[in-house]
mmCIF file of C-alpha atoms and ligand atoms in Angstrom:
data_model
loop_
_atom_site.group_PDB
_atom_site.id
_atom_site.type_symbol
_atom_site.label_atom_id
_atom_site.label_comp_id
_atom_site.label_asym_id
_atom_site.label_seq_id
_atom_site.Cartn_x
_atom_site.Cartn_y
_atom_site.Cartn_z
ATOM 1 C CA MET Y 26 76.498 113.146 106.433
ATOM 2 C CA THR Y 27 76.901 110.332 108.943
ATOM 3 C CA ALA Y 28 79.058 110.812 112.012
ATOM 4 C CA LYS Y 29 82.003 108.481 112.513
ATOM 5 C CA LYS Y 30 80.849 105.333 114.231
ATOM 6 C CA THR Y 31 81.972 104.285 117.679
ATOM 7 C CA PHE Y 32 84.196 101.211 117.567
ATOM 8 C CA LEU Y 33 82.942 98.268 119.632
ATOM 9 C CA PHE Y 34 86.380 97.165 120.863
ATOM 10 C CA ASP Y 35 87.242 100.692 122.007
ATOM 11 C CA LEU Y 36 84.423 100.518 124.544
ATOM 12 C CA SER Y 37 84.590 99.465 128.176
ATOM 13 C CA ILE Y 38 81.625 97.454 129.457
ATOM 14 C CA ASN Y 39 80.283 100.615 131.145
ATOM 15 C CA GLU Y 40 80.506 102.582 127.918
ATOM 16 C CA LEU Y 41 78.726 99.798 126.057
ATOM 17 C CA GLN Y 42 76.000 99.718 128.699
ATOM 18 C CA ASP Y 43 75.475 103.472 128.249
ATOM 19 C CA ILE Y 44 75.082 103.031 124.506
ATOM 20 C CA VAL Y 45 72.646 100.148 124.876
ATOM 21 C CA THR Y 46 70.477 102.054 127.359
ATOM 22 C CA SER Y 47 70.588 105.182 125.192
ATOM 23 C CA LEU Y 48 69.054 103.028 122.461
ATOM 24 C CA GLY Y 49 66.122 102.306 124.781
ATOM 25 C CA GLU Y 50 67.216 98.752 125.548
ATOM 26 C CA GLN Y 51 67.839 97.097 128.892
ATOM 27 C CA ARG Y 52 71.282 97.274 130.387
ATOM 28 C CA PHE Y 53 71.835 93.515 130.567
ATOM 29 C CA ARG Y 54 71.778 93.380 126.782
ATOM 30 C CA ALA Y 55 75.198 95.034 126.801
ATOM 31 C CA LYS Y 56 76.539 92.105 128.782
ATOM 32 C CA GLN Y 57 75.192 89.719 126.149
ATOM 33 C CA VAL Y 58 77.010 91.650 123.418
ATOM 34 C CA TRP Y 59 80.182 91.708 125.554
ATOM 35 C CA ASN Y 60 80.010 87.946 126.150
ATOM 36 C CA ARG Y 61 79.480 87.175 122.487
ATOM 37 C CA ALA Y 62 82.290 89.471 121.393
ATOM 38 C CA TYR Y 63 84.860 88.333 123.955
ATOM 39 C CA LYS Y 64 83.857 84.891 125.204
ATOM 40 C CA ASN Y 65 82.442 83.439 121.983
ATOM 41 C CA LEU Y 66 84.711 85.469 119.682
ATOM 42 C CA ALA Y 67 81.812 86.526 117.461
ATOM 43 C CA SER Y 68 82.879 87.718 114.034
ATOM 44 C CA SER Y 69 80.001 90.193 113.548
ATOM 45 C CA PHE Y 70 76.912 91.547 115.305
ATOM 46 C CA ASP Y 71 74.912 88.904 113.407
ATOM 47 C CA ASP Y 72 77.002 86.260 115.115
ATOM 48 C CA MET Y 73 75.236 87.048 118.429
ATOM 49 C CA PRO Y 74 72.083 84.893 118.331
ATOM 50 C CA ASP Y 75 70.836 85.744 121.827
ATOM 51 C CA VAL Y 76 70.971 89.493 121.161
ATOM 52 C CA PRO Y 77 67.591 90.584 119.711
ATOM 53 C CA LYS Y 78 67.762 91.366 116.012
ATOM 54 C CA LYS Y 79 66.252 94.818 116.583
ATOM 55 C CA LEU Y 80 69.139 95.753 118.902
ATOM 56 C CA ARG Y 81 71.745 94.290 116.563
ATOM 57 C CA GLU Y 82 70.376 96.452 113.738
ATOM 58 C CA LYS Y 83 70.409 99.572 115.908
ATOM 59 C CA LEU Y 84 73.947 98.845 117.053
ATOM 60 C CA LYS Y 85 75.155 98.340 113.492
ATOM 61 C CA GLU Y 86 74.057 101.884 112.674
ATOM 62 C CA ILE Y 87 76.174 103.552 115.318
ATOM 63 C CA VAL Y 88 78.852 101.020 116.322
ATOM 64 C CA SER Y 89 81.424 99.502 113.970
ATOM 65 C CA PHE Y 90 82.586 95.941 114.526
ATOM 66 C CA SER Y 91 85.965 96.002 112.797
ATOM 67 C CA HIS Y 92 88.724 98.548 112.183
ATOM 68 C CA ILE Y 93 91.460 96.317 110.823
ATOM 69 C CA THR Y 94 91.421 94.865 107.323
ATOM 70 C CA PRO Y 95 94.061 92.318 106.264
ATOM 71 C CA ILE Y 96 95.872 93.453 103.130
ATOM 72 C CA ILE Y 97 98.743 90.955 103.161
ATOM 73 C CA ASP Y 98 98.519 87.575 104.867
ATOM 74 C CA LEU Y 99 101.607 85.347 104.882
ATOM 75 C CA LEU Y 100 102.382 81.929 106.287
ATOM 76 C CA SER Y 101 106.033 81.013 106.781
ATOM 77 C CA SER Y 102 107.427 77.956 105.046
ATOM 78 C CA ASP Y 103 107.745 76.107 108.373
ATOM 79 C CA GLY Y 104 104.002 76.666 108.883
ATOM 80 C CA TRP Y 105 104.541 78.041 112.388
ATOM 81 C CA THR Y 106 104.444 81.751 111.773
ATOM 82 C CA ARG Y 107 101.650 83.791 110.237
ATOM 83 C CA LYS Y 108 102.002 87.468 109.643
ATOM 84 C CA ILE Y 109 99.352 89.945 108.569
ATOM 85 C CA LEU Y 110 99.638 93.537 107.449
ATOM 86 C CA PHE Y 111 96.370 95.258 108.398
ATOM 87 C CA LYS Y 112 95.062 98.476 106.973
ATOM 88 C CA LEU Y 113 93.507 100.777 109.554
ATOM 89 C CA ASP Y 114 92.693 103.695 107.260
ATOM 90 C CA GLU Y 115 94.198 105.541 104.297
ATOM 91 C CA ASP Y 116 97.207 106.639 106.325
ATOM 92 C CA ALA Y 117 97.945 103.796 108.682
ATOM 93 C CA GLN Y 118 98.913 100.134 108.631
ATOM 94 C CA ILE Y 119 100.011 97.781 111.366
ATOM 95 C CA GLU Y 120 101.538 94.317 111.454
ATOM 96 C CA THR Y 121 100.579 91.422 113.688
ATOM 97 C CA VAL Y 122 102.409 88.102 113.916
ATOM 98 C CA LEU Y 123 101.285 84.756 115.293
ATOM 99 C CA MET Y 124 104.037 82.358 116.351
ATOM 100 C CA GLY Y 125 103.571 78.728 117.250
ATOM 101 C CA TYR Y 126 106.075 76.768 119.274
ATOM 102 C CA ASP Y 127 105.185 73.438 120.903
ATOM 103 C CA THR Y 128 101.957 74.176 122.730
ATOM 104 C CA ARG Y 129 102.553 77.921 122.790
ATOM 105 C CA ARG Y 130 100.568 80.218 120.536
ATOM 106 C CA THR Y 131 101.890 83.730 120.878
ATOM 107 C CA VAL Y 132 100.513 86.780 119.147
ATOM 108 C CA CYS Y 133 102.850 89.730 118.711
ATOM 109 C CA ILE Y 134 100.744 92.868 118.434
ATOM 110 C CA SER Y 135 101.360 96.462 117.402
ATOM 111 C CA THR Y 136 100.691 99.373 119.740
ATOM 112 C CA GLN Y 137 101.243 102.229 117.259
ATOM 113 C CA ALA Y 138 101.152 102.537 113.475
ATOM 114 C CA GLY Y 139 104.879 103.073 112.963
ATOM 115 C CA CYS Y 140 107.094 104.501 115.703
ATOM 116 C CA GLY Y 141 108.695 107.883 116.254
ATOM 117 C CA LEU Y 142 111.623 106.770 118.393
ATOM 118 C CA GLY Y 143 114.016 106.016 115.572
ATOM 119 C CA CYS Y 144 116.061 103.035 116.785
ATOM 120 C CA THR Y 145 118.532 102.618 113.948
ATOM 121 C CA PHE Y 146 118.269 98.852 113.401
ATOM 122 C CA CYS Y 147 114.465 98.684 113.619
ATOM 123 C CA ALA Y 148 112.357 98.647 110.449
ATOM 124 C CA THR Y 149 109.462 100.341 112.235
ATOM 125 C CA GLY Y 150 111.749 103.065 113.543
ATOM 126 C CA GLN Y 151 113.178 103.619 110.075
ATOM 127 C CA GLY Y 152 109.662 104.381 108.773
ATOM 128 C CA GLY Y 153 108.637 106.914 111.455
ATOM 129 C CA LEU Y 154 105.291 107.326 113.220
ATOM 130 C CA GLN Y 155 102.013 107.263 111.287
ATOM 131 C CA ARG Y 156 99.709 107.591 114.281
ATOM 132 C CA ASN Y 157 98.812 106.216 117.671
ATOM 133 C CA ILE Y 158 96.271 103.432 117.506
ATOM 134 C CA THR Y 159 93.240 103.004 119.743
ATOM 135 C CA SER Y 160 92.690 100.395 122.434
ATOM 136 C CA GLY Y 161 90.144 98.714 120.167
ATOM 137 C CA GLU Y 162 92.642 98.474 117.338
ATOM 138 C CA ILE Y 163 95.026 96.781 119.766
ATOM 139 C CA VAL Y 164 92.326 94.425 121.082
ATOM 140 C CA GLU Y 165 91.045 93.490 117.624
ATOM 141 C CA GLN Y 166 94.470 92.169 116.565
ATOM 142 C CA VAL Y 167 94.259 89.627 119.394
ATOM 143 C CA LEU Y 168 90.656 88.647 118.654
ATOM 144 C CA PHE Y 169 91.373 88.289 114.937
ATOM 145 C CA PHE Y 170 94.094 85.694 115.495
ATOM 146 C CA ASN Y 171 92.239 83.957 118.297
ATOM 147 C CA ARG Y 172 89.204 83.499 116.031
ATOM 148 C CA ALA Y 173 91.459 81.904 113.415
ATOM 149 C CA LEU Y 174 92.961 79.585 116.039
ATOM 150 C CA GLN Y 175 89.532 78.712 117.386
ATOM 151 C CA GLU Y 176 88.446 77.541 113.939
ATOM 152 C CA ARG Y 177 91.219 74.944 114.156
ATOM 153 C CA GLY Y 178 90.291 73.939 117.699
ATOM 154 C CA ASP Y 179 93.343 75.767 119.015
ATOM 155 C CA LYS Y 180 93.740 78.757 121.327
ATOM 156 C CA LEU Y 181 96.016 81.652 122.101
ATOM 157 C CA THR Y 182 98.373 81.195 125.059
ATOM 158 C CA ASN Y 183 100.498 84.377 125.111
ATOM 159 C CA ILE Y 184 100.333 88.003 124.032
ATOM 160 C CA VAL Y 185 103.444 90.137 123.531
ATOM 161 C CA LEU Y 186 103.346 93.870 122.823
ATOM 162 C CA MET Y 187 106.409 93.706 120.611
ATOM 163 C CA GLY Y 188 105.039 94.536 117.192
ATOM 164 C CA MET Y 189 105.159 97.998 115.689
ATOM 165 C CA GLY Y 190 105.372 100.932 118.034
ATOM 166 C CA GLU Y 191 106.377 101.857 121.544
ATOM 167 C CA PRO Y 192 103.639 100.807 123.993
ATOM 168 C CA PHE Y 193 104.694 103.412 126.559
ATOM 169 C CA ALA Y 194 104.376 106.195 123.964
ATOM 170 C CA ASN Y 195 100.670 105.258 123.708
ATOM 171 C CA TYR Y 196 100.238 104.407 127.370
ATOM 172 C CA LYS Y 197 96.555 105.158 127.946
ATOM 173 C CA GLN Y 198 95.267 103.194 124.973
ATOM 174 C CA VAL Y 199 97.595 100.282 125.708
ATOM 175 C CA MET Y 200 96.424 100.067 129.324
ATOM 176 C CA LYS Y 201 92.789 100.263 128.270
ATOM 177 C CA ALA Y 202 93.378 97.417 125.807
ATOM 178 C CA ILE Y 203 94.982 95.334 128.560
ATOM 179 C CA ASP Y 204 92.027 96.029 130.857
ATOM 180 C CA THR Y 205 89.652 94.811 128.153
ATOM 181 C CA LEU Y 206 91.680 91.707 127.355
ATOM 182 C CA THR Y 207 92.072 90.713 131.007
ATOM 183 C CA ASP Y 208 88.472 91.430 132.075
ATOM 184 C CA SER Y 209 87.495 88.293 133.966
ATOM 185 C CA GLU Y 210 83.902 88.667 132.820
ATOM 186 C CA GLY Y 211 84.882 88.975 129.198
ATOM 187 C CA TYR Y 212 87.938 87.766 127.283
ATOM 188 C CA GLY Y 213 89.597 86.866 130.594
ATOM 189 C CA PHE Y 214 93.186 86.546 129.362
ATOM 190 C CA GLY Y 215 95.678 86.079 132.216
ATOM 191 C CA ALA Y 216 97.801 89.175 132.761
ATOM 192 C CA ARG Y 217 100.781 86.937 133.564
ATOM 193 C CA ARG Y 218 100.697 85.680 129.994
ATOM 194 C CA ILE Y 219 101.015 89.198 128.573
ATOM 195 C CA THR Y 220 104.373 90.964 128.095
ATOM 196 C CA ILE Y 221 104.924 94.657 127.381
ATOM 197 C CA SER Y 222 108.212 95.590 125.762
ATOM 198 C CA THR Y 223 109.501 99.142 126.142
ATOM 199 C CA VAL Y 224 112.554 100.837 124.713
ATOM 200 C CA GLY Y 225 112.950 102.601 128.068
ATOM 201 C CA VAL Y 226 110.562 105.537 128.456
ATOM 202 C CA VAL Y 227 111.492 105.999 132.114
ATOM 203 C CA PRO Y 228 108.528 108.112 133.379
ATOM 204 C CA MET Y 229 106.159 105.514 131.959
ATOM 205 C CA ILE Y 230 108.109 102.653 133.555
ATOM 206 C CA GLU Y 231 107.555 104.506 136.834
ATOM 207 C CA LYS Y 232 103.867 104.868 136.084
ATOM 208 C CA PHE Y 233 103.625 101.195 135.167
ATOM 209 C CA THR Y 234 105.392 100.260 138.419
ATOM 210 C CA ALA Y 235 102.741 102.155 140.373
ATOM 211 C CA GLU Y 236 99.976 100.124 138.665
ATOM 212 C CA ASN Y 237 101.321 96.958 140.305
ATOM 213 C CA SER Y 238 100.178 95.033 137.247
ATOM 214 C CA GLN Y 239 100.737 91.306 136.725
ATOM 215 C CA VAL Y 240 101.686 92.006 133.107
ATOM 216 C CA ASN Y 241 105.363 91.178 132.448
ATOM 217 C CA LEU Y 242 107.830 93.941 131.671
ATOM 218 C CA ALA Y 243 110.557 93.627 129.042
ATOM 219 C CA VAL Y 244 113.081 96.380 128.393
ATOM 220 C CA SER Y 245 115.049 96.748 125.162
ATOM 221 C CA LEU Y 246 118.582 97.306 126.367
ATOM 222 C CA HIS Y 247 120.800 96.226 123.428
ATOM 223 C CA ALA Y 248 123.915 97.989 124.749
ATOM 224 C CA ALA Y 249 125.652 98.260 128.108
ATOM 225 C CA THR Y 250 127.390 101.621 127.663
ATOM 226 C CA ASP Y 251 125.814 104.991 126.907
ATOM 227 C CA ALA Y 252 128.384 105.609 124.178
ATOM 228 C CA LEU Y 253 127.071 102.611 122.240
ATOM 229 C CA ARG Y 254 123.400 102.789 123.229
ATOM 230 C CA ASN Y 255 123.232 106.452 122.135
ATOM 231 C CA THR Y 256 124.150 105.405 118.601
ATOM 232 C CA MET Y 257 121.491 102.669 118.455
ATOM 233 C CA LEU Y 258 118.538 103.936 120.495
ATOM 234 C CA PRO Y 259 118.172 107.745 120.403
ATOM 235 C CA ILE Y 260 115.972 107.679 123.529
ATOM 236 C CA ASN Y 261 119.101 106.825 125.495
ATOM 237 C CA LYS Y 262 120.180 110.471 125.247
ATOM 238 C CA LYS Y 263 117.086 111.401 127.236
ATOM 239 C CA TYR Y 264 117.073 108.442 129.626
ATOM 240 C CA PRO Y 265 120.590 107.010 129.868
ATOM 241 C CA ILE Y 266 121.353 103.499 131.104
ATOM 242 C CA GLU Y 267 121.882 104.426 134.724
ATOM 243 C CA VAL Y 268 118.511 106.200 134.914
ATOM 244 C CA LEU Y 269 116.823 103.330 133.076
ATOM 245 C CA LEU Y 270 118.297 100.627 135.290
ATOM 246 C CA ARG Y 271 117.393 102.587 138.392
ATOM 247 C CA ALA Y 272 113.752 102.653 137.226
ATOM 248 C CA CYS Y 273 113.942 98.905 136.551
ATOM 249 C CA GLY Y 274 115.390 98.325 140.016
ATOM 250 C CA GLU Y 275 112.541 100.297 141.553
ATOM 251 C CA TYR Y 276 110.032 98.239 139.532
ATOM 252 C CA ILE Y 277 111.560 95.015 140.856
ATOM 253 C CA LYS Y 278 111.572 96.318 144.422
ATOM 254 C CA GLN Y 279 107.966 97.500 144.306
ATOM 255 C CA THR Y 280 106.459 94.550 142.459
ATOM 256 C CA ASN Y 281 108.797 91.689 143.308
ATOM 257 C CA ARG Y 282 108.695 90.814 139.641
ATOM 258 C CA ARG Y 283 111.533 90.017 137.278
ATOM 259 C CA VAL Y 284 112.468 92.282 134.354
ATOM 260 C CA SER Y 285 113.463 90.804 130.981
ATOM 261 C CA PHE Y 286 116.107 92.657 129.036
ATOM 262 C CA GLU Y 287 116.162 92.307 125.262
ATOM 263 C CA TRP Y 288 119.349 92.297 123.267
ATOM 264 C CA ALA Y 289 119.475 92.009 119.469
ATOM 265 C CA LEU Y 290 122.911 90.581 118.720
ATOM 266 C CA ILE Y 291 124.710 92.579 116.029
ATOM 267 C CA ASP Y 292 128.022 91.375 114.675
ATOM 268 C CA ASP Y 293 130.966 93.361 116.019
ATOM 269 C CA VAL Y 294 128.671 96.058 117.424
ATOM 270 C CA ASN Y 295 127.164 94.829 120.693
ATOM 271 C CA ASP Y 296 128.455 91.241 120.823
ATOM 272 C CA THR Y 297 131.954 92.059 122.063
ATOM 273 C CA PRO Y 298 133.447 90.682 125.309
ATOM 274 C CA GLU Y 299 133.691 94.275 126.608
ATOM 275 C CA GLN Y 300 129.948 94.770 126.215
ATOM 276 C CA ALA Y 301 129.305 91.384 127.834
ATOM 277 C CA ARG Y 302 131.476 92.248 130.839
ATOM 278 C CA GLU Y 303 129.885 95.660 131.208
ATOM 279 C CA LEU Y 304 126.422 94.120 130.969
ATOM 280 C CA ALA Y 305 127.277 91.488 133.566
ATOM 281 C CA LYS Y 306 128.577 94.212 135.888
ATOM 282 C CA LYS Y 307 125.474 96.368 135.502
ATOM 283 C CA LEU Y 308 122.928 93.554 135.934
ATOM 284 C CA LYS Y 309 124.664 91.595 138.666
ATOM 285 C CA GLY Y 310 122.376 90.873 141.595
ATOM 286 C CA MET Y 311 119.285 92.161 139.789
ATOM 287 C CA LEU Y 312 116.121 90.020 139.538
ATOM 288 C CA CYS Y 313 116.274 89.823 135.758
ATOM 289 C CA HIS Y 314 116.727 87.710 132.656
ATOM 290 C CA VAL Y 315 118.325 88.530 129.311
ATOM 291 C CA ASN Y 316 116.686 87.517 126.030
ATOM 292 C CA PHE Y 317 119.043 87.437 123.083
ATOM 293 C CA ILE Y 318 117.872 87.439 119.495
ATOM 294 C CA PRO Y 319 120.106 87.583 116.441
ATOM 295 C CA LEU Y 320 119.532 90.828 114.513
ATOM 296 C CA ASN Y 321 116.923 90.644 111.776
ATOM 297 C CA PRO Y 322 118.326 92.399 108.734
ATOM 298 C CA THR Y 323 116.465 95.589 107.719
ATOM 299 C CA LYS Y 324 116.775 97.863 104.683
ATOM 300 C CA GLY Y 325 117.963 100.970 106.466
ATOM 301 C CA TYR Y 326 120.680 99.424 108.628
ATOM 302 C CA GLY Y 327 123.974 97.940 107.562
ATOM 303 C CA GLY Y 328 124.651 95.641 110.539
ATOM 304 C CA HIS Y 329 124.611 91.845 110.462
ATOM 305 C CA GLU Y 330 123.535 89.175 112.897
ATOM 306 C CA SER Y 331 126.217 87.854 115.228
ATOM 307 C CA LYS Y 332 128.042 84.618 114.535
ATOM 308 C CA LEU Y 333 127.236 81.694 116.788
ATOM 309 C CA LYS Y 334 130.759 81.536 118.206
ATOM 310 C CA ARG Y 335 130.592 85.111 119.417
ATOM 311 C CA ILE Y 336 127.081 84.590 120.799
ATOM 312 C CA THR Y 337 128.313 81.617 122.819
ATOM 313 C CA ALA Y 338 131.303 83.553 124.170
ATOM 314 C CA PHE Y 339 129.056 86.479 125.103
ATOM 315 C CA ARG Y 340 126.599 84.234 126.922
ATOM 316 C CA GLU Y 341 129.383 82.485 128.797
ATOM 317 C CA ILE Y 342 130.423 85.776 130.349
ATOM 318 C CA LEU Y 343 126.853 86.334 131.545
ATOM 319 C CA ASN Y 344 126.546 82.759 132.786
ATOM 320 C CA GLY Y 345 129.743 83.262 134.732
ATOM 321 C CA ALA Y 346 128.166 86.233 136.498
ATOM 322 C CA GLY Y 347 125.041 84.185 137.278
ATOM 323 C CA ILE Y 348 122.799 86.137 134.925
ATOM 324 C CA THR Y 349 120.184 83.878 133.358
ATOM 325 C CA ASN Y 350 119.693 84.312 129.651
ATOM 326 C CA THR Y 351 118.124 82.681 126.614
ATOM 327 C CA LEU Y 352 118.833 82.792 122.930
ATOM 328 C CA ARG Y 353 115.579 83.058 121.040
ATOM 329 C CA VAL Y 354 115.216 81.352 117.699
ATOM 330 C CA ARG Y 355 114.307 83.598 114.843
ATOM 331 C CA ARG Y 356 111.123 82.492 113.174
ATOM 332 C CA GLY Y 357 109.406 83.439 109.963
ATOM 333 C CA ILE Y 358 112.464 85.106 108.478
ATOM 334 C CA ASP Y 359 111.149 84.166 104.999
ATOM 335 C CA ILE Y 360 108.035 86.285 105.577
ATOM 336 C CA ASN Y 361 109.819 89.292 107.087
ATOM 337 C CA ALA Y 362 108.377 88.474 110.487
ATOM 338 C CA GLY Y 363 110.494 91.073 112.298
ATOM 339 C CA CYS Y 364 108.330 94.024 113.304
ATOM 340 C CA GLY Y 365 107.813 96.672 110.651
ATOM 341 C CA GLN Y 366 109.555 94.661 107.991
ATOM 342 C CA LEU Y 367 106.575 93.687 105.894
ATOM 343 C CA LYS Y 368 105.416 97.246 105.600
ATOM 344 C CA GLN Y 369 108.946 98.321 104.708
ATOM 345 C CA GLU Y 370 108.933 95.675 101.994
ATOM 346 C CA ILE Y 371 105.785 96.954 100.270
ATOM 347 C CA VAL Y 372 106.616 100.629 100.708
ATOM 348 C CA SER Y 373 110.002 100.230 99.060
ATOM 349 C CA LYS Y 374 108.744 98.173 96.120
HETATM 350 N N1 SAH A 3 109.040 99.586 121.000
HETATM 351 C C1 SAH A 3 109.192 98.486 121.863
HETATM 352 C C2 SAH A 3 108.493 97.236 121.379
HETATM 353 C C3 SAH A 3 108.530 96.896 119.919
HETATM 354 S S1 SAH A 3 110.046 96.339 119.267
HETATM 355 C C4 SAH A 3 110.661 98.220 122.119
HETATM 356 O O1 SAH A 3 111.481 98.797 121.433
HETATM 357 O O2 SAH A 3 110.961 97.475 123.038
HETATM 358 C C5 SAH A 3 110.225 94.704 119.954
HETATM 359 C C6 SAH A 3 111.663 94.268 120.081
HETATM 360 O O3 SAH A 3 112.236 94.023 118.790
HETATM 361 C C7 SAH A 3 112.557 95.290 120.752
HETATM 362 O O4 SAH A 3 113.401 94.668 121.690
HETATM 363 C C8 SAH A 3 113.348 95.832 119.593
HETATM 364 O O5 SAH A 3 114.549 96.427 120.000
HETATM 365 C C9 SAH A 3 113.538 94.586 118.754
HETATM 366 N N2 SAH A 3 113.948 94.817 117.370
HETATM 367 C C10 SAH A 3 113.655 95.856 116.579
HETATM 368 N N3 SAH A 3 114.245 95.712 115.377
HETATM 369 C C11 SAH A 3 114.918 94.563 115.403
HETATM 370 C C12 SAH A 3 115.738 93.847 114.466
HETATM 371 N N4 SAH A 3 115.960 94.345 113.257
HETATM 372 N N5 SAH A 3 116.271 92.678 114.845
HETATM 373 C C13 SAH A 3 116.050 92.170 116.078
HETATM 374 N N6 SAH A 3 115.295 92.785 117.010
HETATM 375 C C14 SAH A 3 114.731 93.968 116.681
HETATM 376 FE FE1 SF4 A 4 110.184 102.037 118.128
HETATM 377 FE FE2 SF4 A 4 110.796 99.823 119.504
HETATM 378 FE FE3 SF4 A 4 111.490 100.063 116.920
HETATM 379 FE FE4 SF4 A 4 112.725 101.537 118.746
HETATM 380 S S1 SF4 A 4 112.765 99.288 118.559
HETATM 381 S S2 SF4 A 4 111.963 102.275 116.780
HETATM 382 S S3 SF4 A 4 111.070 101.961 120.160
HETATM 383 S S4 SF4 A 4 109.421 99.972 117.731
#
């Protein structure tokens, strides 16, 4: 009976050094493995020519190199969006999406397999939580897509934690993954090019504020009154808008950084002039930005995306109050690129 192997991408450099020395090898060998894995984007232990073969063989026995196996791999018809459903184990799958736009290459990664927070319009929420994923499983999604880009002479420019799951419901693993990805002696990804999106788990926003991280914070707001937000995002009953916005205000004050608010525009639900006015009132004077995205249709929710005319009217109210905002284009709709949608598609077939 073999014990479960340690996963390479779950390890910090110190943990890897301990393993290498416990195998009777010199400590600096760990740094060689780390460099190959993160700087050269090696695709296996054998892809590390300067690491002695003897050590590679020993490592292979106790350390696994990959935890995520692609089971569905789709390219959108415009060629700009690639989405993969990965199998983690018998009980868990995650989705990762790569989006290209001009010179930007953004990977949208999952932070949990499924999600337990039950937002009504979200495909992931409709499916419930399978399990938390590990920091290595988060990191490997990034490396997987970066290797593919590297083969084409291209590279990743942005990382968004907006795939399946609530990052702040898996805080420790998410932060460890960010530490690994931003390690200047390893993968070295700039924290300013990473964005965490939270549905509004207030105690964790406070914890994140205290970290004084350079990682960008996005908050899924979607409604400007508790009466409406309660019906869309159940977490609002625990942390209502006032409490949430106070935590955001504190974040801005402590870090001097802007918060992005996300708003999925749903026809006749949250695209009304009343909601726009209420939103403008609540955000006025705050160092923030609003990102609008038309709703992606999902199986378990009857709402529709807003019509352009209503979107324009809504945005004009915000513009009038001096609140900067952008309307994001929806990409990869033909491959169910919205988070959790691909899995929903295969489960319901
Ligand atoms: N759990 C985190 C991050 C993952 S969801 C969060 O909720 O913020 C990433 C973003 O996609 C969130 O803003 C979420 O509200 C939004 N989203 C979920 N389902 C959607 C849908 N069907 N259409 C448009 N946006 C959606
Ligand atoms: Fe979870 Fe975010 Fe979906 Fe809500 S929107 S169910 S928090 S993944």
